[in-house]
Amino acid sequence: AKNTPETRLKVENMALINSKESDFGPAYADKKFNTLYFTSTRQGAQGALDVTTGQNHSDLYETKLDKNGKWSTPVPLATSVVSKMNEGGAYVSKKGDLMFMTRCPEAKNKQLKCQIYVCKKQGPSWAEPVLLPFNIDTVSFRHAVISADGNTLYFDSRLSGGFGGNDIWMSTFDAKSKEWGQPVNLGAQVNTAGTEGYPYIAEDNKTLYFSSDTHLGMGGLDIFKVEKGADGKFTKAPENLKSPMNSAGDDFGIVYEGKKIKGYFTSNREGGKG
């Protein structure tokens, strides 16, 4: 396989911001790339334990880059967005005016489905999350990211009409109705009968990164990239980002610093904090 820019990257553990619990799904909070949002199940979350899993809730945290290039100790996102439910998968639009996030309700002995919400910027904080119109409460919708032009939302879902398991879908913003349209499956090149998730659309609005446990990989979830054709469809086979980006563990949730081949992703490979 050809040597992609990603195979020449150096990968290091972000020990300063990680905990022994799960820390995942990084996203930049602004255009300057000096605030990072991520999801964590560390101690100190808003609610008591999740009644479904018995674990800590997942909550959104933020960390800021200081003048010396060090990330600050993560703190919970100070906003009404963070509730006693499980929150995660925050992603901020390029303009910085919208944040998409996943919220998963809970109930004893019930597996309630995660749904996608949008919050508008309100001063330094975020307004109350609003449920996106295409959600169906019996189906799981997660990990929404918005294209740089603000017109397309990519997310993973178990909607029927897909290829089985979790698939990646898109929704297009209708400027007339000011609503997000019905989800469209990205098709057979991207989606398989297995699990596809954690999409990220690059700044060029063409290159889609996602994770899969079924496309030929190195074990667990691997990160792949695939390019959109002129017709807006993904017709070529996805490319595995290879080592050191991928490992025998689960590798997912990538985000790049604009056009730079530099950014953050999530992995449970050996050598982490737990």
PDB file of C-alpha atoms in Angstrom:
ATOM      1  CA  ALA A   1       0.000   0.000   0.000  1.00  0.00           C
ATOM      2  CA  LYS A   2       1.182   3.514  -0.650  1.00  0.00           C
ATOM      3  CA  ASN A   3       2.866   5.550   2.040  1.00  0.00           C
ATOM      4  CA  THR A   4       0.217   7.986   3.242  1.00  0.00           C
ATOM      5  CA  PRO A   5       1.126  11.146   5.197  1.00  0.00           C
ATOM      6  CA  GLU A   6      -0.449   9.501   8.241  1.00  0.00           C
ATOM      7  CA  THR A   7       2.033   6.600   8.290  1.00  0.00           C
ATOM      8  CA  ARG A   8       4.835   9.105   8.901  1.00  0.00           C
ATOM      9  CA  LEU A   9       3.160  10.779  11.852  1.00  0.00           C
ATOM     10  CA  LYS A  10       4.404  10.591  15.413  1.00  0.00           C
ATOM     11  CA  VAL A  11       1.734   9.472  17.861  1.00  0.00           C
ATOM     12  CA  GLU A  12       1.993  10.271  21.554  1.00  0.00           C
ATOM     13  CA  ASN A  13      -0.257   9.792  24.573  1.00  0.00           C
ATOM     14  CA  MET A  14      -1.837  12.978  25.921  1.00  0.00           C
ATOM     15  CA  ALA A  15      -1.039  11.940  29.482  1.00  0.00           C
ATOM     16  CA  LEU A  16      -1.762  15.439  30.843  1.00  0.00           C
ATOM     17  CA  ILE A  17      -5.428  15.325  29.939  1.00  0.00           C
ATOM     18  CA  ASN A  18      -6.183  11.610  30.174  1.00  0.00           C
ATOM     19  CA  SER A  19      -7.596   9.833  33.227  1.00  0.00           C
ATOM     20  CA  LYS A  20      -7.779   6.153  34.129  1.00  0.00           C
ATOM     21  CA  GLU A  21     -11.401   6.181  32.921  1.00  0.00           C
ATOM     22  CA  SER A  22     -12.508   6.588  29.293  1.00  0.00           C
ATOM     23  CA  ASP A  23     -11.457   9.847  27.581  1.00  0.00           C
ATOM     24  CA  PHE A  24     -12.540  10.090  23.964  1.00  0.00           C
ATOM     25  CA  GLY A  25     -13.916  12.061  21.025  1.00  0.00           C
ATOM     26  CA  PRO A  26     -11.720  15.190  20.947  1.00  0.00           C
ATOM     27  CA  ALA A  27     -12.951  18.275  19.046  1.00  0.00           C
ATOM     28  CA  TYR A  28     -11.628  21.804  18.701  1.00  0.00           C
ATOM     29  CA  ALA A  29     -13.832  24.435  20.304  1.00  0.00           C
ATOM     30  CA  ASP A  30     -12.602  27.384  18.228  1.00  0.00           C
ATOM     31  CA  LYS A  31     -10.755  28.469  15.092  1.00  0.00           C
ATOM     32  CA  LYS A  32      -7.553  29.119  17.019  1.00  0.00           C
ATOM     33  CA  PHE A  33      -7.313  25.424  17.895  1.00  0.00           C
ATOM     34  CA  ASN A  34      -6.357  26.208  21.479  1.00  0.00           C
ATOM     35  CA  THR A  35      -9.420  24.807  23.269  1.00  0.00           C
ATOM     36  CA  LEU A  36     -10.245  21.123  23.080  1.00  0.00           C
ATOM     37  CA  TYR A  37     -13.546  19.535  24.103  1.00  0.00           C
ATOM     38  CA  PHE A  38     -13.676  15.824  24.821  1.00  0.00           C
ATOM     39  CA  THR A  39     -15.886  13.232  26.509  1.00  0.00           C
ATOM     40  CA  SER A  40     -14.869  11.516  29.728  1.00  0.00           C
ATOM     41  CA  THR A  41     -16.345   9.111  32.269  1.00  0.00           C
ATOM     42  CA  ARG A  42     -13.913  10.274  34.965  1.00  0.00           C
ATOM     43  CA  GLN A  43     -15.029  10.812  38.547  1.00  0.00           C
ATOM     44  CA  GLY A  44     -16.627  14.168  39.258  1.00  0.00           C
ATOM     45  CA  ALA A  45     -19.272  14.077  36.574  1.00  0.00           C
ATOM     46  CA  GLN A  46     -22.571  15.906  37.165  1.00  0.00           C
ATOM     47  CA  GLY A  47     -24.930  13.120  38.036  1.00  0.00           C
ATOM     48  CA  ALA A  48     -24.689  10.081  40.278  1.00  0.00           C
ATOM     49  CA  LEU A  49     -23.880   6.749  38.633  1.00  0.00           C
ATOM     50  CA  ASP A  50     -25.611   5.815  35.385  1.00  0.00           C
ATOM     51  CA  VAL A  51     -28.489   3.525  36.390  1.00  0.00           C
ATOM     52  CA  THR A  52     -28.137   1.536  33.156  1.00  0.00           C
ATOM     53  CA  THR A  53     -24.401   0.777  33.352  1.00  0.00           C
ATOM     54  CA  GLY A  54     -23.554   1.455  36.996  1.00  0.00           C
ATOM     55  CA  GLN A  55     -20.568   3.488  35.754  1.00  0.00           C
ATOM     56  CA  ASN A  56     -19.855   7.212  36.013  1.00  0.00           C
ATOM     57  CA  HIS A  57     -21.811   9.304  33.529  1.00  0.00           C
ATOM     58  CA  SER A  58     -20.028  10.548  30.447  1.00  0.00           C
ATOM     59  CA  ASP A  59     -19.677  14.326  30.452  1.00  0.00           C
ATOM     60  CA  LEU A  60     -18.073  16.998  28.315  1.00  0.00           C
ATOM     61  CA  TYR A  61     -14.766  18.456  29.475  1.00  0.00           C
ATOM     62  CA  GLU A  62     -12.583  21.239  28.142  1.00  0.00           C
ATOM     63  CA  THR A  63      -8.863  21.920  28.250  1.00  0.00           C
ATOM     64  CA  LYS A  64      -6.992  25.000  27.022  1.00  0.00           C
ATOM     65  CA  LEU A  65      -3.526  25.419  25.562  1.00  0.00           C
ATOM     66  CA  ASP A  66      -1.293  27.774  27.563  1.00  0.00           C
ATOM     67  CA  LYS A  67       1.511  30.010  26.255  1.00  0.00           C
ATOM     68  CA  ASN A  68       4.031  27.190  26.718  1.00  0.00           C
ATOM     69  CA  GLY A  69       2.029  24.785  24.586  1.00  0.00           C
ATOM     70  CA  LYS A  70       0.778  22.761  27.559  1.00  0.00           C
ATOM     71  CA  TRP A  71      -2.861  21.691  27.935  1.00  0.00           C
ATOM     72  CA  SER A  72      -4.541  22.733  31.184  1.00  0.00           C
ATOM     73  CA  THR A  73      -6.116  20.270  33.643  1.00  0.00           C
ATOM     74  CA  PRO A  74      -9.500  19.415  32.097  1.00  0.00           C
ATOM     75  CA  VAL A  75     -12.609  20.907  33.704  1.00  0.00           C
ATOM     76  CA  PRO A  76     -16.280  20.076  33.047  1.00  0.00           C
ATOM     77  CA  LEU A  77     -17.785  22.276  30.340  1.00  0.00           C
ATOM     78  CA  ALA A  78     -19.391  25.126  32.301  1.00  0.00           C
ATOM     79  CA  THR A  79     -22.781  25.269  30.653  1.00  0.00           C
ATOM     80  CA  SER A  80     -26.379  24.088  30.893  1.00  0.00           C
ATOM     81  CA  VAL A  81     -25.463  21.592  28.159  1.00  0.00           C
ATOM     82  CA  VAL A  82     -24.055  19.305  30.832  1.00  0.00           C
ATOM     83  CA  SER A  83     -26.929  17.583  32.621  1.00  0.00           C
ATOM     84  CA  LYS A  84     -27.427  14.491  34.712  1.00  0.00           C
ATOM     85  CA  MET A  85     -27.655  12.449  31.510  1.00  0.00           C
ATOM     86  CA  ASN A  86     -24.782  11.022  29.526  1.00  0.00           C
ATOM     87  CA  GLU A  87     -23.343  13.650  27.223  1.00  0.00           C
ATOM     88  CA  GLY A  88     -20.603  13.338  24.683  1.00  0.00           C
ATOM     89  CA  GLY A  89     -19.398  13.708  21.138  1.00  0.00           C
ATOM     90  CA  ALA A  90     -19.319  17.513  21.089  1.00  0.00           C
ATOM     91  CA  TYR A  91     -18.386  19.087  17.759  1.00  0.00           C
ATOM     92  CA  VAL A  92     -18.253  22.832  17.087  1.00  0.00           C
ATOM     93  CA  SER A  93     -18.919  24.390  13.666  1.00  0.00           C
ATOM     94  CA  LYS A  94     -16.089  26.241  11.900  1.00  0.00           C
ATOM     95  CA  LYS A  95     -17.861  29.569  12.517  1.00  0.00           C
ATOM     96  CA  GLY A  96     -18.030  28.664  16.187  1.00  0.00           C
ATOM     97  CA  ASP A  97     -21.759  29.434  16.396  1.00  0.00           C
ATOM     98  CA  LEU A  98     -23.135  25.887  16.751  1.00  0.00           C
ATOM     99  CA  MET A  99     -22.201  22.851  18.786  1.00  0.00           C
ATOM    100  CA  PHE A 100     -23.555  19.403  18.003  1.00  0.00           C
ATOM    101  CA  MET A 101     -23.587  16.804  20.750  1.00  0.00           C
ATOM    102  CA  THR A 102     -24.948  13.402  21.698  1.00  0.00           C
ATOM    103  CA  ARG A 103     -27.148  12.939  24.731  1.00  0.00           C
ATOM    104  CA  CYS A 104     -28.140   9.496  26.006  1.00  0.00           C
ATOM    105  CA  PRO A 105     -31.031   9.285  28.463  1.00  0.00           C
ATOM    106  CA  GLU A 106     -31.146   6.432  30.972  1.00  0.00           C
ATOM    107  CA  ALA A 107     -33.745   4.353  32.777  1.00  0.00           C
ATOM    108  CA  LYS A 108     -33.499   1.261  34.911  1.00  0.00           C
ATOM    109  CA  ASN A 109     -33.550  -1.977  32.891  1.00  0.00           C
ATOM    110  CA  LYS A 110     -34.039  -0.033  29.657  1.00  0.00           C
ATOM    111  CA  GLN A 111     -31.516   0.701  26.921  1.00  0.00           C
ATOM    112  CA  LEU A 112     -32.657   4.140  25.799  1.00  0.00           C
ATOM    113  CA  LYS A 113     -31.264   5.431  22.536  1.00  0.00           C
ATOM    114  CA  CYS A 114     -28.747   8.264  22.129  1.00  0.00           C
ATOM    115  CA  GLN A 115     -29.923  11.302  20.131  1.00  0.00           C
ATOM    116  CA  ILE A 116     -28.216  14.272  18.456  1.00  0.00           C
ATOM    117  CA  TYR A 117     -28.755  17.818  19.715  1.00  0.00           C
ATOM    118  CA  VAL A 118     -27.585  21.240  18.565  1.00  0.00           C
ATOM    119  CA  CYS A 119     -26.744  24.197  20.840  1.00  0.00           C
ATOM    120  CA  LYS A 120     -26.348  27.806  19.737  1.00  0.00           C
ATOM    121  CA  LYS A 121     -23.520  29.926  21.041  1.00  0.00           C
ATOM    122  CA  GLN A 122     -24.784  32.268  23.743  1.00  0.00           C
ATOM    123  CA  GLY A 123     -22.181  34.759  24.912  1.00  0.00           C
ATOM    124  CA  PRO A 124     -19.214  32.760  26.237  1.00  0.00           C
ATOM    125  CA  SER A 125     -21.396  29.696  26.832  1.00  0.00           C
ATOM    126  CA  TRP A 126     -23.898  27.511  24.978  1.00  0.00           C
ATOM    127  CA  ALA A 127     -27.710  27.698  24.961  1.00  0.00           C
ATOM    128  CA  GLU A 128     -29.969  24.763  25.857  1.00  0.00           C
ATOM    129  CA  PRO A 129     -29.556  21.794  23.503  1.00  0.00           C
ATOM    130  CA  VAL A 130     -32.309  21.353  20.883  1.00  0.00           C
ATOM    131  CA  LEU A 131     -33.110  17.892  19.483  1.00  0.00           C
ATOM    132  CA  LEU A 132     -32.485  17.636  15.719  1.00  0.00           C
ATOM    133  CA  PRO A 133     -35.701  16.902  13.785  1.00  0.00           C
ATOM    134  CA  PHE A 134     -34.610  13.661  12.115  1.00  0.00           C
ATOM    135  CA  ASN A 135     -33.960  11.799  15.404  1.00  0.00           C
ATOM    136  CA  ILE A 136     -36.219   8.824  16.169  1.00  0.00           C
ATOM    137  CA  ASP A 137     -36.285   7.899  19.839  1.00  0.00           C
ATOM    138  CA  THR A 138     -36.216   4.143  19.190  1.00  0.00           C
ATOM    139  CA  VAL A 139     -33.013   4.408  17.099  1.00  0.00           C
ATOM    140  CA  SER A 140     -29.498   5.370  18.180  1.00  0.00           C
ATOM    141  CA  PHE A 141     -27.949   8.539  16.613  1.00  0.00           C
ATOM    142  CA  ARG A 142     -24.450   9.655  17.689  1.00  0.00           C
ATOM    143  CA  HIS A 143     -21.252  11.555  16.950  1.00  0.00           C
ATOM    144  CA  ALA A 144     -22.401  14.316  14.599  1.00  0.00           C
ATOM    145  CA  VAL A 145     -19.816  16.491  12.840  1.00  0.00           C
ATOM    146  CA  ILE A 146     -20.521  19.417  10.546  1.00  0.00           C
ATOM    147  CA  SER A 147     -18.678  20.275   7.318  1.00  0.00           C
ATOM    148  CA  ALA A 148     -16.597  23.469   7.188  1.00  0.00           C
ATOM    149  CA  ASP A 149     -19.241  25.182   4.979  1.00  0.00           C
ATOM    150  CA  GLY A 150     -21.927  24.355   7.572  1.00  0.00           C
ATOM    151  CA  ASN A 151     -24.190  22.538   5.100  1.00  0.00           C
ATOM    152  CA  THR A 152     -23.679  18.837   5.803  1.00  0.00           C
ATOM    153  CA  LEU A 153     -23.885  16.839   8.988  1.00  0.00           C
ATOM    154  CA  TYR A 154     -22.273  13.386   9.216  1.00  0.00           C
ATOM    155  CA  PHE A 155     -23.135  11.025  12.070  1.00  0.00           C
ATOM    156  CA  ASP A 156     -23.471   7.355  12.909  1.00  0.00           C
ATOM    157  CA  SER A 157     -26.790   5.643  13.417  1.00  0.00           C
ATOM    158  CA  ARG A 158     -28.555   2.300  13.483  1.00  0.00           C
ATOM    159  CA  LEU A 159     -31.344   3.556  11.226  1.00  0.00           C
ATOM    160  CA  SER A 160     -33.030   0.860   9.165  1.00  0.00           C
ATOM    161  CA  GLY A 161     -32.199   0.821   5.468  1.00  0.00           C
ATOM    162  CA  GLY A 162     -28.460   0.703   6.152  1.00  0.00           C
ATOM    163  CA  PHE A 163     -25.988  -2.147   5.709  1.00  0.00           C
ATOM    164  CA  GLY A 164     -26.338  -3.583   9.205  1.00  0.00           C
ATOM    165  CA  GLY A 165     -24.852  -2.525  12.546  1.00  0.00           C
ATOM    166  CA  ASN A 166     -23.848   1.100  12.948  1.00  0.00           C
ATOM    167  CA  ASP A 167     -23.575   3.010   9.662  1.00  0.00           C
ATOM    168  CA  ILE A 168     -22.510   6.515   8.734  1.00  0.00           C
ATOM    169  CA  TRP A 169     -25.257   8.796   7.438  1.00  0.00           C
ATOM    170  CA  MET A 170     -25.485  12.401   6.346  1.00  0.00           C
ATOM    171  CA  SER A 171     -28.090  15.142   6.537  1.00  0.00           C
ATOM    172  CA  THR A 172     -28.102  18.327   4.455  1.00  0.00           C
ATOM    173  CA  PHE A 173     -29.208  21.725   5.711  1.00  0.00           C
ATOM    174  CA  ASP A 174     -32.137  23.195   3.785  1.00  0.00           C
ATOM    175  CA  ALA A 175     -31.625  26.963   3.584  1.00  0.00           C
ATOM    176  CA  LYS A 176     -35.335  27.545   2.841  1.00  0.00           C
ATOM    177  CA  SER A 177     -36.894  25.574   5.681  1.00  0.00           C
ATOM    178  CA  LYS A 178     -33.866  26.171   7.964  1.00  0.00           C
ATOM    179  CA  GLU A 179     -34.075  22.496   8.916  1.00  0.00           C
ATOM    180  CA  TRP A 180     -31.779  19.474   8.662  1.00  0.00           C
ATOM    181  CA  GLY A 181     -33.065  17.039   6.022  1.00  0.00           C
ATOM    182  CA  GLN A 182     -33.761  13.318   6.342  1.00  0.00           C
ATOM    183  CA  PRO A 183     -30.648  11.113   6.767  1.00  0.00           C
ATOM    184  CA  VAL A 184     -29.008   9.605   3.674  1.00  0.00           C
ATOM    185  CA  ASN A 185     -26.771   6.527   3.993  1.00  0.00           C
ATOM    186  CA  LEU A 186     -23.220   7.032   2.683  1.00  0.00           C
ATOM    187  CA  GLY A 187     -23.381   3.789   0.728  1.00  0.00           C
ATOM    188  CA  ALA A 188     -21.638   0.438   0.346  1.00  0.00           C
ATOM    189  CA  GLN A 189     -18.066   1.724  -0.022  1.00  0.00           C
ATOM    190  CA  VAL A 190     -18.165   3.294   3.451  1.00  0.00           C
ATOM    191  CA  ASN A 191     -20.663   1.117   5.320  1.00  0.00           C
ATOM    192  CA  THR A 192     -20.552  -2.630   5.977  1.00  0.00           C
ATOM    193  CA  ALA A 193     -22.542  -5.195   7.945  1.00  0.00           C
ATOM    194  CA  GLY A 194     -20.264  -4.385  10.916  1.00  0.00           C
ATOM    195  CA  THR A 195     -19.700  -1.179  12.873  1.00  0.00           C
ATOM    196  CA  GLU A 196     -18.860   2.152  11.247  1.00  0.00           C
ATOM    197  CA  GLY A 197     -18.783   5.269  13.377  1.00  0.00           C
ATOM    198  CA  TYR A 198     -17.044   8.444  14.555  1.00  0.00           C
ATOM    199  CA  PRO A 199     -17.066  10.346  11.244  1.00  0.00           C
ATOM    200  CA  TYR A 200     -14.955  13.474  10.737  1.00  0.00           C
ATOM    201  CA  ILE A 201     -15.075  15.578   7.554  1.00  0.00           C
ATOM    202  CA  ALA A 202     -11.844  17.394   6.772  1.00  0.00           C
ATOM    203  CA  GLU A 203     -11.589  21.107   6.023  1.00  0.00           C
ATOM    204  CA  ASP A 204     -11.541  20.346   2.243  1.00  0.00           C
ATOM    205  CA  ASN A 205     -15.151  19.056   2.597  1.00  0.00           C
ATOM    206  CA  LYS A 206     -14.048  16.024   0.560  1.00  0.00           C
ATOM    207  CA  THR A 207     -12.035  13.727   2.811  1.00  0.00           C
ATOM    208  CA  LEU A 208     -14.084  11.759   5.310  1.00  0.00           C
ATOM    209  CA  TYR A 209     -12.389   9.960   8.183  1.00  0.00           C
ATOM    210  CA  PHE A 210     -14.300   7.264  10.064  1.00  0.00           C
ATOM    211  CA  SER A 211     -13.721   4.125  12.086  1.00  0.00           C
ATOM    212  CA  SER A 212     -14.710   0.572  11.228  1.00  0.00           C
ATOM    213  CA  ASP A 213     -14.200  -2.892  12.698  1.00  0.00           C
ATOM    214  CA  THR A 214     -15.023  -4.630   9.423  1.00  0.00           C
ATOM    215  CA  HIS A 215     -13.037  -3.022   6.590  1.00  0.00           C
ATOM    216  CA  LEU A 216      -9.634  -4.724   6.359  1.00  0.00           C
ATOM    217  CA  GLY A 217      -7.712  -3.380   9.338  1.00  0.00           C
ATOM    218  CA  MET A 218      -5.230  -4.006  12.115  1.00  0.00           C
ATOM    219  CA  GLY A 219      -7.685  -5.125  14.818  1.00  0.00           C
ATOM    220  CA  GLY A 220     -10.599  -3.542  16.706  1.00  0.00           C
ATOM    221  CA  LEU A 221     -11.840  -0.238  15.309  1.00  0.00           C
ATOM    222  CA  ASP A 222      -9.403   1.307  12.816  1.00  0.00           C
ATOM    223  CA  ILE A 223      -9.456   4.785  11.285  1.00  0.00           C
ATOM    224  CA  PHE A 224     -10.017   4.971   7.537  1.00  0.00           C
ATOM    225  CA  LYS A 225     -10.266   7.804   5.065  1.00  0.00           C
ATOM    226  CA  VAL A 226     -12.314   8.041   1.902  1.00  0.00           C
ATOM    227  CA  GLU A 227     -12.774  10.813  -0.682  1.00  0.00           C
ATOM    228  CA  LYS A 228     -16.018  12.181  -2.013  1.00  0.00           C
ATOM    229  CA  GLY A 229     -16.331  12.358  -5.801  1.00  0.00           C
ATOM    230  CA  ALA A 230     -17.486  15.436  -7.760  1.00  0.00           C
ATOM    231  CA  ASP A 231     -21.047  14.088  -7.500  1.00  0.00           C
ATOM    232  CA  GLY A 232     -20.821  14.155  -3.696  1.00  0.00           C
ATOM    233  CA  LYS A 233     -20.829  10.347  -3.455  1.00  0.00           C
ATOM    234  CA  PHE A 234     -18.236   8.075  -1.883  1.00  0.00           C
ATOM    235  CA  THR A 235     -17.474   5.594  -4.669  1.00  0.00           C
ATOM    236  CA  LYS A 236     -13.833   4.593  -3.984  1.00  0.00           C
ATOM    237  CA  ALA A 237     -12.709   2.068  -1.402  1.00  0.00           C
ATOM    238  CA  PRO A 238     -11.587   3.575   1.944  1.00  0.00           C
ATOM    239  CA  GLU A 239      -7.890   3.627   2.850  1.00  0.00           C
ATOM    240  CA  ASN A 240      -6.608   2.353   6.207  1.00  0.00           C
ATOM    241  CA  LEU A 241      -4.419   4.961   7.970  1.00  0.00           C
ATOM    242  CA  LYS A 242      -2.038   2.160   9.040  1.00  0.00           C
ATOM    243  CA  SER A 243       0.471   2.226  11.890  1.00  0.00           C
ATOM    244  CA  PRO A 244       1.199   4.322  13.955  1.00  0.00           C
ATOM    245  CA  MET A 245      -2.325   5.808  13.663  1.00  0.00           C
ATOM    246  CA  ASN A 246      -3.984   2.393  13.924  1.00  0.00           C
ATOM    247  CA  SER A 247      -3.189  -0.401  16.356  1.00  0.00           C
ATOM    248  CA  ALA A 248      -4.473  -3.797  17.480  1.00  0.00           C
ATOM    249  CA  GLY A 249      -6.831  -1.878  19.829  1.00  0.00           C
ATOM    250  CA  ASP A 250      -9.714   0.485  19.009  1.00  0.00           C
ATOM    251  CA  ASP A 251      -8.669   3.661  17.180  1.00  0.00           C
ATOM    252  CA  PHE A 252     -11.366   6.260  16.484  1.00  0.00           C
ATOM    253  CA  GLY A 253     -12.621   9.801  16.884  1.00  0.00           C
ATOM    254  CA  ILE A 254      -9.982  11.723  14.938  1.00  0.00           C
ATOM    255  CA  VAL A 255      -9.873  15.492  14.492  1.00  0.00           C
ATOM    256  CA  TYR A 256      -7.320  17.549  12.547  1.00  0.00           C
ATOM    257  CA  GLU A 257      -6.109  21.088  13.151  1.00  0.00           C
ATOM    258  CA  GLY A 258      -7.663  22.657  10.046  1.00  0.00           C
ATOM    259  CA  LYS A 259      -5.555  21.846   6.991  1.00  0.00           C
ATOM    260  CA  LYS A 260      -2.566  20.618   9.004  1.00  0.00           C
ATOM    261  CA  ILE A 261      -1.767  16.934   9.302  1.00  0.00           C
ATOM    262  CA  LYS A 262      -1.792  17.354  13.059  1.00  0.00           C
ATOM    263  CA  GLY A 263      -4.511  16.674  15.579  1.00  0.00           C
ATOM    264  CA  TYR A 264      -5.937  14.261  18.125  1.00  0.00           C
ATOM    265  CA  PHE A 265      -7.658  10.901  18.142  1.00  0.00           C
ATOM    266  CA  THR A 266      -8.764   8.244  20.614  1.00  0.00           C
ATOM    267  CA  SER A 267      -7.190   4.840  21.194  1.00  0.00           C
ATOM    268  CA  ASN A 268      -7.302   2.155  23.855  1.00  0.00           C
ATOM    269  CA  ARG A 269      -3.976   0.687  22.683  1.00  0.00           C
ATOM    270  CA  GLU A 270      -1.365  -0.510  25.144  1.00  0.00           C
ATOM    271  CA  GLY A 271       0.572   2.195  26.985  1.00  0.00           C
ATOM    272  CA  GLY A 272      -2.339   4.460  27.950  1.00  0.00           C
ATOM    273  CA  LYS A 273      -3.537   5.394  31.427  1.00  0.00           C
ATOM    274  CA  GLY A 274      -6.340   2.867  31.642  1.00  0.00           C
TER     275      GLY A 274
END
